[in-house]
Amino acid sequence: MVAGSAEDFVHLHVHTEYSMLDGAAKLDDLFAEVGRLGQQAVAMTDHGYVFGAYDFYAQAKAAGVKPIVGVEAYVTPGTSRFDRTRVRWGEESQAADDVSARGAYTHMTLLARSTAGMHNLFRMASLASLDGQMGKWPRMDRELLETYSEGLIASTGCPSSEVQTRLRLGQYEEARRAAGELQDIFGKENFYVELMDHGLEIERRVTKDLLRISQDVGIPLLATNDSHYVTAEDSIAHEALLCLQSGSTLADPDRFKFDSDTFYVRPAAEMREVFREVPEACDNTLLVAEQCDVHFRTAADGANFMPRFPVPAGEDEHSWFVKEVEKGLHYRFPAGIPDEVRRQAEYEVGIITQMGFPGYFLVVADFITWAKDHGIRVGPGRGSGAGSMVAYALRITDLNPLAHGLIFERFLNPERVSMPDFDVDFDERRRGEVIDYVTRKYGDDRVAQVVTYGTIKAKQALKDSSRVLGYPFAMGEKLTKAMPPSVMGKDITLSGIFDPKDSRHGEAEEFRQLHDGEPEVQKIVETARGLEGIKRQWGVHACAVIMSSEPLLDIIPIMRRPQDGAIITQFDYPTCEGLGLLKMDFLGLRNLTVISDALANMEVNGKEPVDLETVDLTDRNTFALLGRGDTLGVFQLDGGGMRTL
């Protein structure tokens, strides 16, 4: 609920750090500022993708701010998202005012009015990438807008929108027609003429015509500020971020930049003053915020999309699981199942069944068995899952946990309800074959690899800032070498260097002396502080795969990686797991590749290959080698710390 006076305002066009290398608004800073300004709601409208939708939602809820989930969509200027033809609407002399990116896309603003609308937004953002990707731009089209308009609020958008582009080209009738068509798609109560005023000529050229369209077609007005950073002071960090995007420096007069420093979360009074002649445009932001109400169903709420294992007729996952465990115990203990093994297996089956995980064990056992049957080397098991007798029986692991004193409760414990998680290692050359197998078996609409986000850390922020400020490469190197060394792969933060309360503050004396003695360093550090912690790019998780019982399009947004067509989630794996999806780790391990080649070479040389399932684990020569620390190339024993030990 957003109850507001005529002096209030809600920002409905906001680019967060998830508009990578374009948005400099870190979420925690954004919600702190919205709270400080007394604004009760705020929208997220990142470019093209909805990477941060759940993160934004969760942090907003925690901060007591109403989250409005949206996107600044790329829309194809042609008839279909499948058509990559570049489209121009004006004359050659009007190229500067024509369709963005040399005719690739226009923009429009979309906001989720309801939870169903939010999922329609996710579907459109997914299909824009799966079907409409053109270069780095996932593009929607009219068909998607018409199909998934339910539960959405839309506006004519920014200067790159279809309506404003037509107006700049002098095509008023075409602009009015486009606005009318969009109003028909979303409904009279759900479509607005969006007004922006950052003091830019490109905006003011079309203001009168936008007001005219509002009158002619009967479309209400909506005031927005195209926020790309949080406060006015953050404009410097944003300029540096744009330099990272374009590979330029701040001194370059031709660099990509914003021609105003007002792209921040402005106070209500400022927005009311800017739009004083059309106060209803500000009032309508409160109306939109009042209407928008979305909710994510999480695993804590009972969301569970565990993939369903296909069992024979007359069986269910539980009955088949029990039979497969029994068959596996006889495979592992052909001479007879010892009493203690039987007791442990029955105990584990009871817990696994009670927690609802028989299907999970069947799925994992199935793809591991498939890999082994197809000559793909699989690791014997590591992590807490190696403590399971059931996993040993199902050939998920190759270690008898009782023989090695391993504890099942470290893996699954009914008092600490969490998803089981096997780390499964494969010969790195053939890992992709296993992923292809599960994709074929469970459906390419239900299996995806997982996105990761690269964040600008302290050292990288210093190097980036040094470069965009025009200093030589050696300056960045000097600064990073003066920083305390990483501990367990983590650097001290720039704030921590100057905070006496930070546990590593004392290690940073050299850096502080350098900072205090050189004005150039002070300038670099100040710029770096604005960049530190911002998301720089997205990538793909090295091993995680999401598997679902339902089409992923109905649960989360997904995308297609342009380089190879791989399907990737737009949410990271903790978010996917939190929403009830299953994350599997398919790790490619080079050590298994080496072992596979070594065994193959034994055969080539006329020798009997070693049977790794029956290898002697008490060989004195092996323990002597380990004791010497002569373990380079031995998985998890070749690090400096382990070799020293």
XYZ file of C-alpha atoms in Angstrom:
645
model
C 0.000 0.000 0.000
C 1.370 3.405 -0.973
C -0.519 6.194 0.686
C 0.851 9.551 -0.369
C 0.103 13.230 -0.365
C 0.180 15.529 -3.364
C 3.802 16.289 -2.473
C 4.982 12.694 -2.776
C 6.586 10.973 -5.756
C 7.617 7.436 -6.754
C 10.506 6.773 -9.136
C 9.319 4.368 -11.841
C 12.314 4.431 -14.228
C 15.421 3.285 -12.338
C 18.529 1.520 -13.597
C 20.315 -0.438 -10.885
C 23.745 -2.065 -10.888
C 22.119 -4.908 -12.856
C 22.146 -2.604 -15.920
C 25.775 -3.622 -16.122
C 28.314 -0.919 -17.018
C 25.384 1.492 -17.379
C 23.692 1.583 -13.977
C 25.727 2.648 -10.945
C 22.943 2.327 -8.356
C 23.904 -0.370 -5.839
C 20.737 -1.782 -4.315
C 21.617 -1.136 -0.673
C 22.483 2.488 -1.483
C 19.284 2.844 -3.536
C 16.982 1.697 -0.751
C 18.828 3.757 1.838
C 18.317 6.878 -0.271
C 14.663 6.093 -1.053
C 14.091 5.673 2.672
C 15.939 8.883 3.495
C 13.791 10.776 1.010
C 10.639 9.328 2.570
C 9.553 7.692 -0.691
C 7.571 4.536 0.002
C 8.121 2.646 -3.254
C 10.590 2.433 -6.137
C 10.776 0.560 -9.440
C 13.591 -1.418 -11.077
C 13.718 -1.003 -14.873
C 17.044 -2.384 -16.010
C 17.951 -2.682 -19.676
C 16.546 -5.703 -21.508
C 17.072 -8.283 -18.754
C 15.536 -8.807 -15.298
C 18.688 -10.183 -13.655
C 18.122 -8.411 -10.364
C 14.355 -8.818 -9.968
C 14.406 -11.112 -6.934
C 17.416 -9.443 -5.328
C 15.681 -6.089 -5.756
C 12.412 -7.475 -4.362
C 14.026 -9.100 -1.313
C 16.199 -6.109 -0.407
C 13.286 -3.699 -0.866
C 11.101 -5.765 1.450
C 13.870 -5.861 4.054
C 14.253 -2.074 3.812
C 10.515 -1.456 4.172
C 10.195 -0.104 0.618
C 7.553 -1.362 -1.817
C 9.288 -3.040 -4.791
C 7.957 -2.462 -8.304
C 9.512 -4.972 -10.693
C 9.934 -3.796 -14.262
C 12.212 -3.601 -17.267
C 13.240 -1.075 -19.866
C 12.510 -3.329 -22.792
C 14.235 -3.403 -26.146
C 11.543 -3.682 -28.833
C 12.191 -4.558 -32.449
C 11.294 -1.717 -34.839
C 10.246 -4.265 -37.443
C 7.327 -6.639 -37.412
C 8.947 -9.669 -35.762
C 11.576 -10.442 -33.135
C 12.838 -13.210 -35.438
C 13.747 -10.648 -38.119
C 17.248 -9.143 -37.698
C 16.825 -6.579 -40.480
C 17.805 -3.077 -39.355
C 14.963 -0.602 -39.784
C 15.082 3.141 -40.431
C 12.000 5.368 -40.325
C 13.444 8.708 -41.428
C 15.504 10.202 -44.206
C 19.260 9.675 -44.409
C 19.793 13.230 -43.126
C 17.848 12.335 -39.946
C 20.107 9.441 -38.926
C 20.975 11.007 -35.559
C 17.278 11.038 -34.598
C 16.357 7.642 -36.031
C 15.949 4.176 -34.513
C 18.641 3.352 -31.916
C 21.722 1.226 -32.576
C 21.566 1.828 -36.329
C 18.013 0.539 -36.590
C 18.167 -2.358 -34.106
C 15.629 -1.496 -31.401
C 13.364 0.984 -29.659
C 12.657 1.187 -25.918
C 9.581 1.027 -23.740
C 8.998 0.860 -20.000
C 7.141 -2.140 -18.549
C 6.079 -2.567 -14.893
C 4.506 -5.603 -13.217
C 1.127 -4.718 -11.730
C 0.528 -8.199 -10.265
C 2.413 -11.418 -9.585
C 0.905 -12.894 -12.758
C 2.088 -9.783 -14.595
C 5.593 -10.212 -13.173
C 5.729 -13.742 -14.573
C 4.484 -12.441 -17.920
C 7.323 -9.914 -17.745
C 9.767 -12.779 -17.100
C 8.357 -14.713 -20.066
C 8.766 -11.730 -22.371
C 12.289 -10.992 -21.112
C 13.153 -14.661 -21.695
C 11.673 -14.958 -25.167
C 13.227 -11.632 -26.156
C 16.594 -13.340 -25.653
C 15.676 -16.853 -26.809
C 14.066 -15.650 -30.043
C 14.868 -11.983 -30.598
C 18.504 -11.541 -29.617
C 20.345 -9.196 -31.955
C 23.938 -8.686 -30.884
C 23.814 -7.898 -27.184
C 20.153 -6.826 -27.259
C 17.259 -9.162 -26.341
C 14.310 -7.782 -28.287
C 10.565 -8.104 -27.782
C 7.985 -7.535 -30.497
C 4.289 -6.704 -30.768
C 3.364 -10.395 -30.652
C 4.988 -10.827 -27.232
C 3.425 -7.625 -25.937
C -0.016 -8.749 -27.070
C 0.397 -12.289 -25.708
C 1.744 -11.350 -22.282
C 0.233 -7.922 -21.573
C -2.009 -9.163 -18.752
C -0.965 -7.782 -15.367
C 1.412 -5.169 -16.787
C 1.568 -1.385 -16.827
C 3.423 0.200 -19.757
C 4.480 3.637 -20.928
C 5.678 5.236 -24.128
C 9.223 5.212 -22.718
C 12.374 7.296 -23.028
C 13.828 9.232 -26.026
C 14.769 5.890 -27.618
C 11.132 4.758 -27.667
C 9.067 4.298 -30.820
C 6.785 7.218 -29.983
C 9.566 9.723 -29.251
C 11.651 8.566 -32.222
C 8.695 9.119 -34.551
C 8.107 12.574 -33.058
C 11.747 13.623 -33.534
C 11.490 12.536 -37.157
C 8.422 14.746 -37.612
C 6.076 11.757 -37.951
C 3.305 12.814 -35.566
C 0.577 10.624 -37.065
C 2.776 7.529 -36.887
C 3.669 8.364 -33.269
C 0.005 8.814 -32.373
C -0.894 5.553 -34.102
C 1.843 3.671 -32.213
C 0.674 5.109 -28.887
C -2.914 4.113 -29.692
C -1.913 0.566 -30.607
C 0.021 0.166 -27.352
C -2.901 1.558 -25.387
C -5.140 -1.055 -27.035
C -2.674 -3.795 -26.045
C -2.335 -2.861 -22.366
C -5.708 -1.207 -21.762
C -6.636 2.421 -21.127
C -5.990 2.171 -17.385
C -2.571 0.525 -17.823
C -0.807 2.700 -20.402
C 0.836 6.111 -19.927
C 2.646 8.803 -21.864
C 6.029 8.987 -20.137
C 7.563 12.432 -19.612
C 11.235 13.041 -18.787
C 13.096 16.302 -18.274
C 16.809 16.221 -17.516
C 17.288 19.589 -19.145
C 18.168 17.926 -22.459
C 17.197 19.273 -25.838
C 16.333 15.776 -27.136
C 13.587 15.557 -24.492
C 12.234 19.086 -24.765
C 11.918 18.848 -28.558
C 9.075 16.360 -28.184
C 7.386 17.496 -24.963
C 4.594 19.458 -26.679
C 3.846 16.586 -29.027
C 3.780 14.080 -26.152
C 1.228 16.284 -24.371
C -0.721 16.525 -27.621
C -0.778 12.716 -27.989
C -1.967 12.459 -24.401
C -4.894 14.746 -25.275
C -5.646 13.300 -28.717
C -5.613 9.632 -27.710
C -6.697 10.018 -24.084
C -3.558 8.612 -22.441
C -2.649 9.788 -18.915
C 0.777 11.309 -18.211
C 3.535 9.765 -16.107
C 6.600 11.693 -14.892
C 9.875 9.801 -14.545
C 13.537 10.498 -14.022
C 15.869 8.169 -15.915
C 17.879 7.279 -12.799
C 21.230 5.587 -13.403
C 22.827 6.381 -10.040
C 21.588 7.176 -6.553
C 22.688 10.699 -5.619
C 23.946 13.711 -7.561
C 27.454 13.059 -6.193
C 27.445 9.602 -7.832
C 27.483 11.119 -11.313
C 31.311 10.991 -11.340
C 31.328 7.245 -10.601
C 28.717 6.781 -13.326
C 30.862 8.661 -15.836
C 33.760 6.369 -14.969
C 31.493 3.339 -15.394
C 30.494 4.493 -18.878
C 34.188 4.844 -19.708
C 34.661 1.189 -18.742
C 31.814 0.299 -21.096
C 33.239 2.255 -24.015
C 36.954 1.724 -23.301
C 37.574 5.480 -23.176
C 38.933 7.954 -20.627
C 37.259 10.855 -18.851
C 39.479 13.264 -20.798
C 38.181 12.032 -24.154
C 35.773 14.696 -25.509
C 34.118 12.150 -27.811
C 33.476 9.535 -25.122
C 29.999 8.134 -24.483
C 28.507 10.252 -21.703
C 25.255 11.654 -20.352
C 24.836 15.362 -21.057
C 23.310 16.085 -17.657
C 24.064 15.307 -14.019
C 20.409 14.826 -13.021
C 20.083 11.086 -13.664
C 19.725 10.288 -9.956
C 16.947 9.487 -7.473
C 15.665 13.018 -7.073
C 13.578 14.182 -4.108
C 9.831 14.522 -4.612
C 10.037 18.308 -4.339
C 12.508 18.470 -7.233
C 10.363 16.259 -9.435
C 7.246 18.265 -8.535
C 9.056 21.476 -9.467
C 10.283 20.083 -12.806
C 6.747 19.001 -13.727
C 4.876 21.838 -12.001
C 2.829 22.543 -15.151
C 1.527 18.949 -15.271
C 1.180 17.910 -11.593
C -1.006 14.962 -12.578
C 2.095 13.340 -14.148
C 3.623 13.147 -10.655
C 0.325 12.185 -9.014
C 0.083 9.238 -11.377
C 3.360 7.796 -10.081
C 1.566 7.296 -6.769
C -1.404 5.711 -8.535
C 0.856 3.273 -10.393
C 2.738 2.387 -7.211
C -0.552 1.790 -5.429
C -1.650 -0.649 -8.158
C 1.612 -2.612 -8.345
C 1.820 -5.529 -5.924
C 3.952 -8.605 -6.614
C 5.035 -11.605 -4.587
C 7.672 -14.306 -5.081
C 6.770 -17.794 -3.854
C 9.900 -19.228 -2.276
C 11.024 -22.620 -1.032
C 10.184 -21.378 2.468
C 6.591 -20.935 1.247
C 6.531 -24.486 -0.112
C 7.737 -23.889 -3.689
C 9.250 -27.161 -4.873
C 10.161 -27.870 -8.483
C 12.237 -31.010 -7.939
C 12.483 -32.819 -11.299
C 10.306 -35.920 -11.437
C 12.100 -39.156 -12.262
C 10.275 -41.315 -14.860
C 9.489 -44.590 -13.074
C 8.029 -47.833 -14.531
C 4.262 -48.289 -14.660
C 2.786 -49.232 -11.288
C 5.593 -47.541 -9.360
C 5.997 -44.136 -7.766
C 9.260 -42.406 -6.901
C 9.219 -43.777 -3.347
C 8.561 -47.417 -4.236
C 11.074 -47.356 -7.084
C 13.676 -45.644 -4.897
C 13.381 -48.399 -2.261
C 13.772 -51.103 -4.938
C 16.779 -49.374 -6.530
C 18.505 -49.068 -3.147
C 17.903 -52.758 -2.453
C 19.276 -53.706 -5.868
C 22.281 -51.460 -5.286
C 23.069 -52.991 -1.897
C 23.217 -56.443 -3.501
C 25.502 -55.023 -6.213
C 27.870 -53.534 -3.613
C 27.792 -56.563 -1.265
C 27.402 -59.649 -3.503
C 28.502 -61.980 -0.719
C 25.718 -60.794 1.572
C 24.620 -57.471 3.062
C 26.163 -56.958 6.539
C 23.718 -56.118 9.334
C 25.253 -52.712 10.034
C 25.007 -51.814 6.335
C 21.347 -52.897 6.249
C 20.550 -50.821 9.366
C 22.284 -47.740 7.975
C 20.609 -48.042 4.581
C 17.137 -48.440 6.125
C 17.747 -45.470 8.415
C 18.809 -43.294 5.471
C 15.898 -44.411 3.290
C 13.535 -43.360 6.090
C 15.076 -39.892 6.358
C 15.309 -39.371 2.579
C 11.660 -40.391 2.187
C 10.540 -38.246 5.126
C 12.264 -35.206 3.605
C 10.776 -35.835 0.151
C 14.028 -36.491 -1.698
C 13.708 -39.979 -3.323
C 13.347 -38.351 -6.751
C 16.535 -36.360 -6.244
C 18.582 -39.511 -5.532
C 17.044 -41.306 -8.525
C 17.861 -38.391 -10.852
C 21.485 -38.150 -9.702
C 21.996 -41.919 -9.806
C 20.534 -42.035 -13.299
C 22.878 -39.526 -14.940
C 25.926 -40.885 -13.106
C 25.088 -44.423 -14.190
C 24.558 -43.182 -17.745
C 27.959 -41.473 -17.695
C 29.739 -44.580 -16.385
C 27.957 -46.803 -18.906
C 29.156 -44.487 -21.690
C 32.797 -44.551 -20.638
C 32.802 -41.114 -18.981
C 34.974 -41.154 -15.886
C 33.142 -40.008 -12.745
C 34.750 -39.062 -9.435
C 34.328 -41.465 -6.492
C 32.520 -38.810 -4.465
C 33.538 -35.926 -2.264
C 31.896 -33.546 0.141
C 29.276 -34.527 2.691
C 27.380 -36.710 0.184
C 30.112 -39.352 0.509
C 28.677 -40.085 3.972
C 25.571 -41.702 2.505
C 25.197 -45.489 2.294
C 22.242 -45.012 -0.065
C 24.459 -42.957 -2.392
C 27.026 -45.773 -2.299
C 24.349 -48.345 -3.116
C 23.019 -46.278 -6.032
C 26.578 -45.858 -7.451
C 26.423 -42.095 -6.903
C 29.587 -42.483 -4.808
C 32.177 -45.260 -4.710
C 33.110 -45.094 -1.025
C 31.612 -47.274 1.692
C 30.919 -44.610 4.339
C 30.947 -47.077 7.249
C 34.403 -48.308 6.319
C 35.728 -44.756 6.456
C 33.779 -43.385 9.413
C 31.792 -40.891 7.319
C 28.649 -39.356 8.809
C 25.343 -39.227 6.930
C 23.908 -36.399 9.056
C 26.471 -33.986 7.644
C 24.705 -34.488 4.317
C 21.050 -34.742 5.327
C 19.536 -33.937 8.686
C 15.779 -33.673 9.281
C 16.427 -31.065 11.968
C 18.151 -28.810 9.396
C 15.938 -28.956 6.336
C 17.910 -28.113 3.199
C 18.268 -29.498 -0.293
C 20.772 -32.337 -0.686
C 23.729 -31.342 -2.818
C 26.084 -33.825 -4.476
C 29.265 -32.436 -6.017
C 29.754 -34.729 -9.012
C 33.052 -34.693 -10.906
C 33.336 -35.735 -14.555
C 36.173 -35.963 -17.039
C 36.209 -32.305 -18.106
C 36.261 -33.198 -21.811
C 32.925 -34.997 -21.577
C 31.009 -33.037 -18.934
C 28.938 -31.458 -21.697
C 27.699 -34.879 -22.797
C 26.174 -35.488 -19.371
C 24.441 -32.099 -19.419
C 23.124 -32.913 -22.906
C 21.783 -36.214 -21.563
C 19.798 -34.654 -18.709
C 18.562 -31.931 -21.069
C 17.213 -34.567 -23.472
C 15.731 -36.669 -20.680
C 13.997 -33.944 -18.665
C 13.329 -31.409 -21.445
C 15.300 -28.482 -22.799
C 12.634 -26.190 -21.327
C 13.413 -27.513 -17.819
C 17.215 -27.578 -17.740
C 19.546 -24.572 -17.861
C 23.023 -23.521 -16.890
C 23.317 -20.754 -14.316
C 24.328 -17.114 -14.559
C 27.007 -15.547 -12.376
C 27.784 -11.879 -11.876
C 31.275 -10.422 -11.881
C 31.667 -7.640 -9.320
C 34.311 -4.929 -9.387
C 36.595 -5.635 -6.410
C 38.950 -3.154 -4.732
C 42.073 -3.881 -6.794
C 40.173 -3.908 -10.074
C 38.422 -0.662 -9.097
C 41.820 0.985 -8.548
C 43.144 -0.224 -11.902
C 39.967 0.807 -13.723
C 39.902 4.231 -12.074
C 43.561 4.838 -12.834
C 42.951 4.018 -16.495
C 39.791 6.105 -17.007
C 41.496 9.055 -15.303
C 44.243 8.802 -17.909
C 47.138 7.608 -15.743
C 49.651 5.094 -17.115
C 49.262 1.381 -16.431
C 52.112 1.538 -13.909
C 50.056 3.752 -11.597
C 47.365 1.109 -11.140
C 50.031 -1.540 -10.586
C 51.728 0.597 -7.943
C 48.490 1.032 -6.026
C 47.427 -2.593 -6.086
C 50.884 -3.768 -5.009
C 50.708 -1.424 -2.030
C 47.492 -3.059 -0.841
C 47.573 -5.851 1.769
C 47.679 -9.319 0.154
C 44.507 -11.299 -0.375
C 43.474 -13.647 2.423
C 41.622 -16.793 1.315
C 41.053 -15.086 -2.047
C 39.510 -11.950 -0.511
C 40.894 -8.427 -0.711
C 40.471 -5.768 1.924
C 37.877 -3.204 0.803
C 38.810 0.386 0.077
C 36.631 1.454 2.988
C 38.402 -1.039 5.244
C 41.798 0.461 4.393
C 40.739 3.723 6.028
C 38.534 2.276 8.798
C 40.405 1.679 12.087
C 37.661 -0.769 13.083
C 38.432 -3.050 10.147
C 40.305 -6.180 11.274
C 42.942 -5.704 8.538
C 43.324 -1.942 8.903
C 46.813 -2.300 10.375
C 48.099 -4.111 7.274
C 47.293 -1.149 5.008
C 49.740 1.433 6.369
C 51.835 1.448 3.182
C 48.760 2.172 1.069
C 47.551 4.951 3.372
C 50.954 6.649 3.261
C 50.872 6.507 -0.528
C 47.350 7.940 -0.484
C 48.128 10.736 1.958
C 51.255 11.806 0.092
C 49.996 11.940 -3.504
C 46.951 13.958 -4.678
C 46.730 11.799 -7.829
C 46.272 8.705 -5.672
C 43.553 10.444 -3.674
C 41.685 11.187 -6.884
C 42.002 7.592 -8.081
C 40.829 6.180 -4.743
C 37.833 8.504 -4.642
C 36.773 7.370 -8.124
C 37.474 3.715 -7.279
C 35.220 3.882 -4.229
C 32.321 4.697 -6.532
C 33.092 1.670 -8.712
C 33.875 -0.881 -6.001
C 31.115 -3.416 -5.521
C 29.257 -2.629 -8.757
C 28.367 -5.560 -11.002
C 30.539 -5.448 -14.103
C 29.354 -8.333 -16.304
C 27.502 -11.605 -16.312
C 29.013 -15.008 -16.974
C 28.116 -18.676 -16.641
C 28.709 -20.741 -13.509
C 31.487 -23.262 -13.975
C 29.431 -26.277 -12.885
C 25.895 -25.438 -11.704
C 22.889 -26.661 -13.674
C 19.258 -25.942 -12.777
C 16.727 -28.748 -13.277
C 12.976 -28.310 -12.879
C 9.769 -30.323 -12.905
C 7.997 -27.429 -14.651
C 9.014 -25.277 -17.639
C 11.532 -22.726 -16.399
C 9.731 -19.980 -18.340
C 6.880 -20.283 -15.828
C 9.163 -19.835 -12.814
C 12.183 -17.668 -13.600
C 13.582 -15.631 -16.501
C 16.097 -17.370 -18.763
C 18.229 -16.315 -21.739
C 20.312 -17.636 -24.600
C 24.073 -17.072 -24.635
C 24.765 -15.583 -28.090
C 28.166 -17.274 -28.487
C 26.943 -20.870 -28.384
C 23.173 -20.876 -27.872
C 23.406 -22.284 -24.333
C 20.316 -21.645 -22.198
C 21.190 -19.728 -19.019
C 19.100 -18.612 -16.068
C 18.875 -14.862 -15.454
C 18.870 -15.477 -11.676
C 21.974 -16.771 -9.861
C 21.894 -20.183 -8.215
C 21.164 -19.088 -4.608
C 18.088 -17.267 -5.939
C 17.039 -20.269 -8.034
C 17.383 -22.581 -5.037
C 15.500 -20.101 -2.872
C 12.616 -20.221 -5.357
C 12.364 -24.014 -5.082
C 14.488 -25.062 -8.058
C 17.085 -27.812 -7.920
C 20.715 -26.904 -8.504
C 23.048 -29.716 -9.567
C 26.817 -29.359 -9.746
C 28.329 -30.956 -12.861
C 32.026 -30.331 -12.325
C 34.600 -30.838 -15.043
C 37.752 -32.128 -13.346
C 41.047 -32.215 -15.205
C 42.441 -34.813 -12.789
C 39.846 -37.287 -14.059
C 40.952 -36.507 -17.597
C 44.547 -37.317 -16.627
C 43.450 -40.554 -14.932
C 41.407 -41.585 -17.971
C 44.389 -40.971 -20.249
C 46.754 -42.826 -17.898
C 44.529 -45.915 -17.858
C 44.154 -45.765 -21.641
C 47.933 -45.553 -22.009
C 48.340 -48.656 -19.843
C 46.237 -50.574 -22.331
C 48.125 -49.101 -25.288
C 51.370 -50.311 -23.680
C 50.022 -53.811 -23.184
C 49.479 -53.568 -19.425
C 46.381 -54.330 -17.384
C 44.700 -51.053 -16.340
C 44.218 -50.498 -12.619
C 40.680 -51.140 -11.348
C 40.076 -47.969 -9.384
C 37.080 -49.406 -7.535
C 39.257 -52.127 -5.966
C 42.552 -50.278 -5.628
C 44.462 -50.927 -2.386
C 43.967 -47.974 -0.019
C 46.776 -49.079 2.339
C 49.719 -48.899 -0.078
C 52.772 -47.714 1.946
C 54.549 -46.192 -1.053
C 51.538 -43.991 -1.765
C 51.427 -42.750 1.831
C 55.155 -42.091 1.736
C 54.654 -39.957 -1.383
C 51.865 -38.032 0.345
C 54.021 -37.627 3.435
C 56.791 -36.016 1.373
C 54.316 -33.492 0.008
C 55.113 -34.766 -3.468
C 51.524 -34.165 -4.533
C 51.544 -31.760 -7.450
C 48.618 -32.732 -9.675
C 46.843 -34.688 -6.913
C 43.341 -33.270 -6.557
C 42.888 -31.174 -3.380
C 46.320 -32.174 -2.088
C 48.472 -30.070 -4.416
C 47.965 -26.625 -2.839
C 50.825 -25.001 -0.959
C 49.114 -25.377 2.412
C 48.425 -29.081 1.972
C 51.915 -29.817 0.705
C 53.449 -27.952 3.640
C 51.255 -29.912 6.061
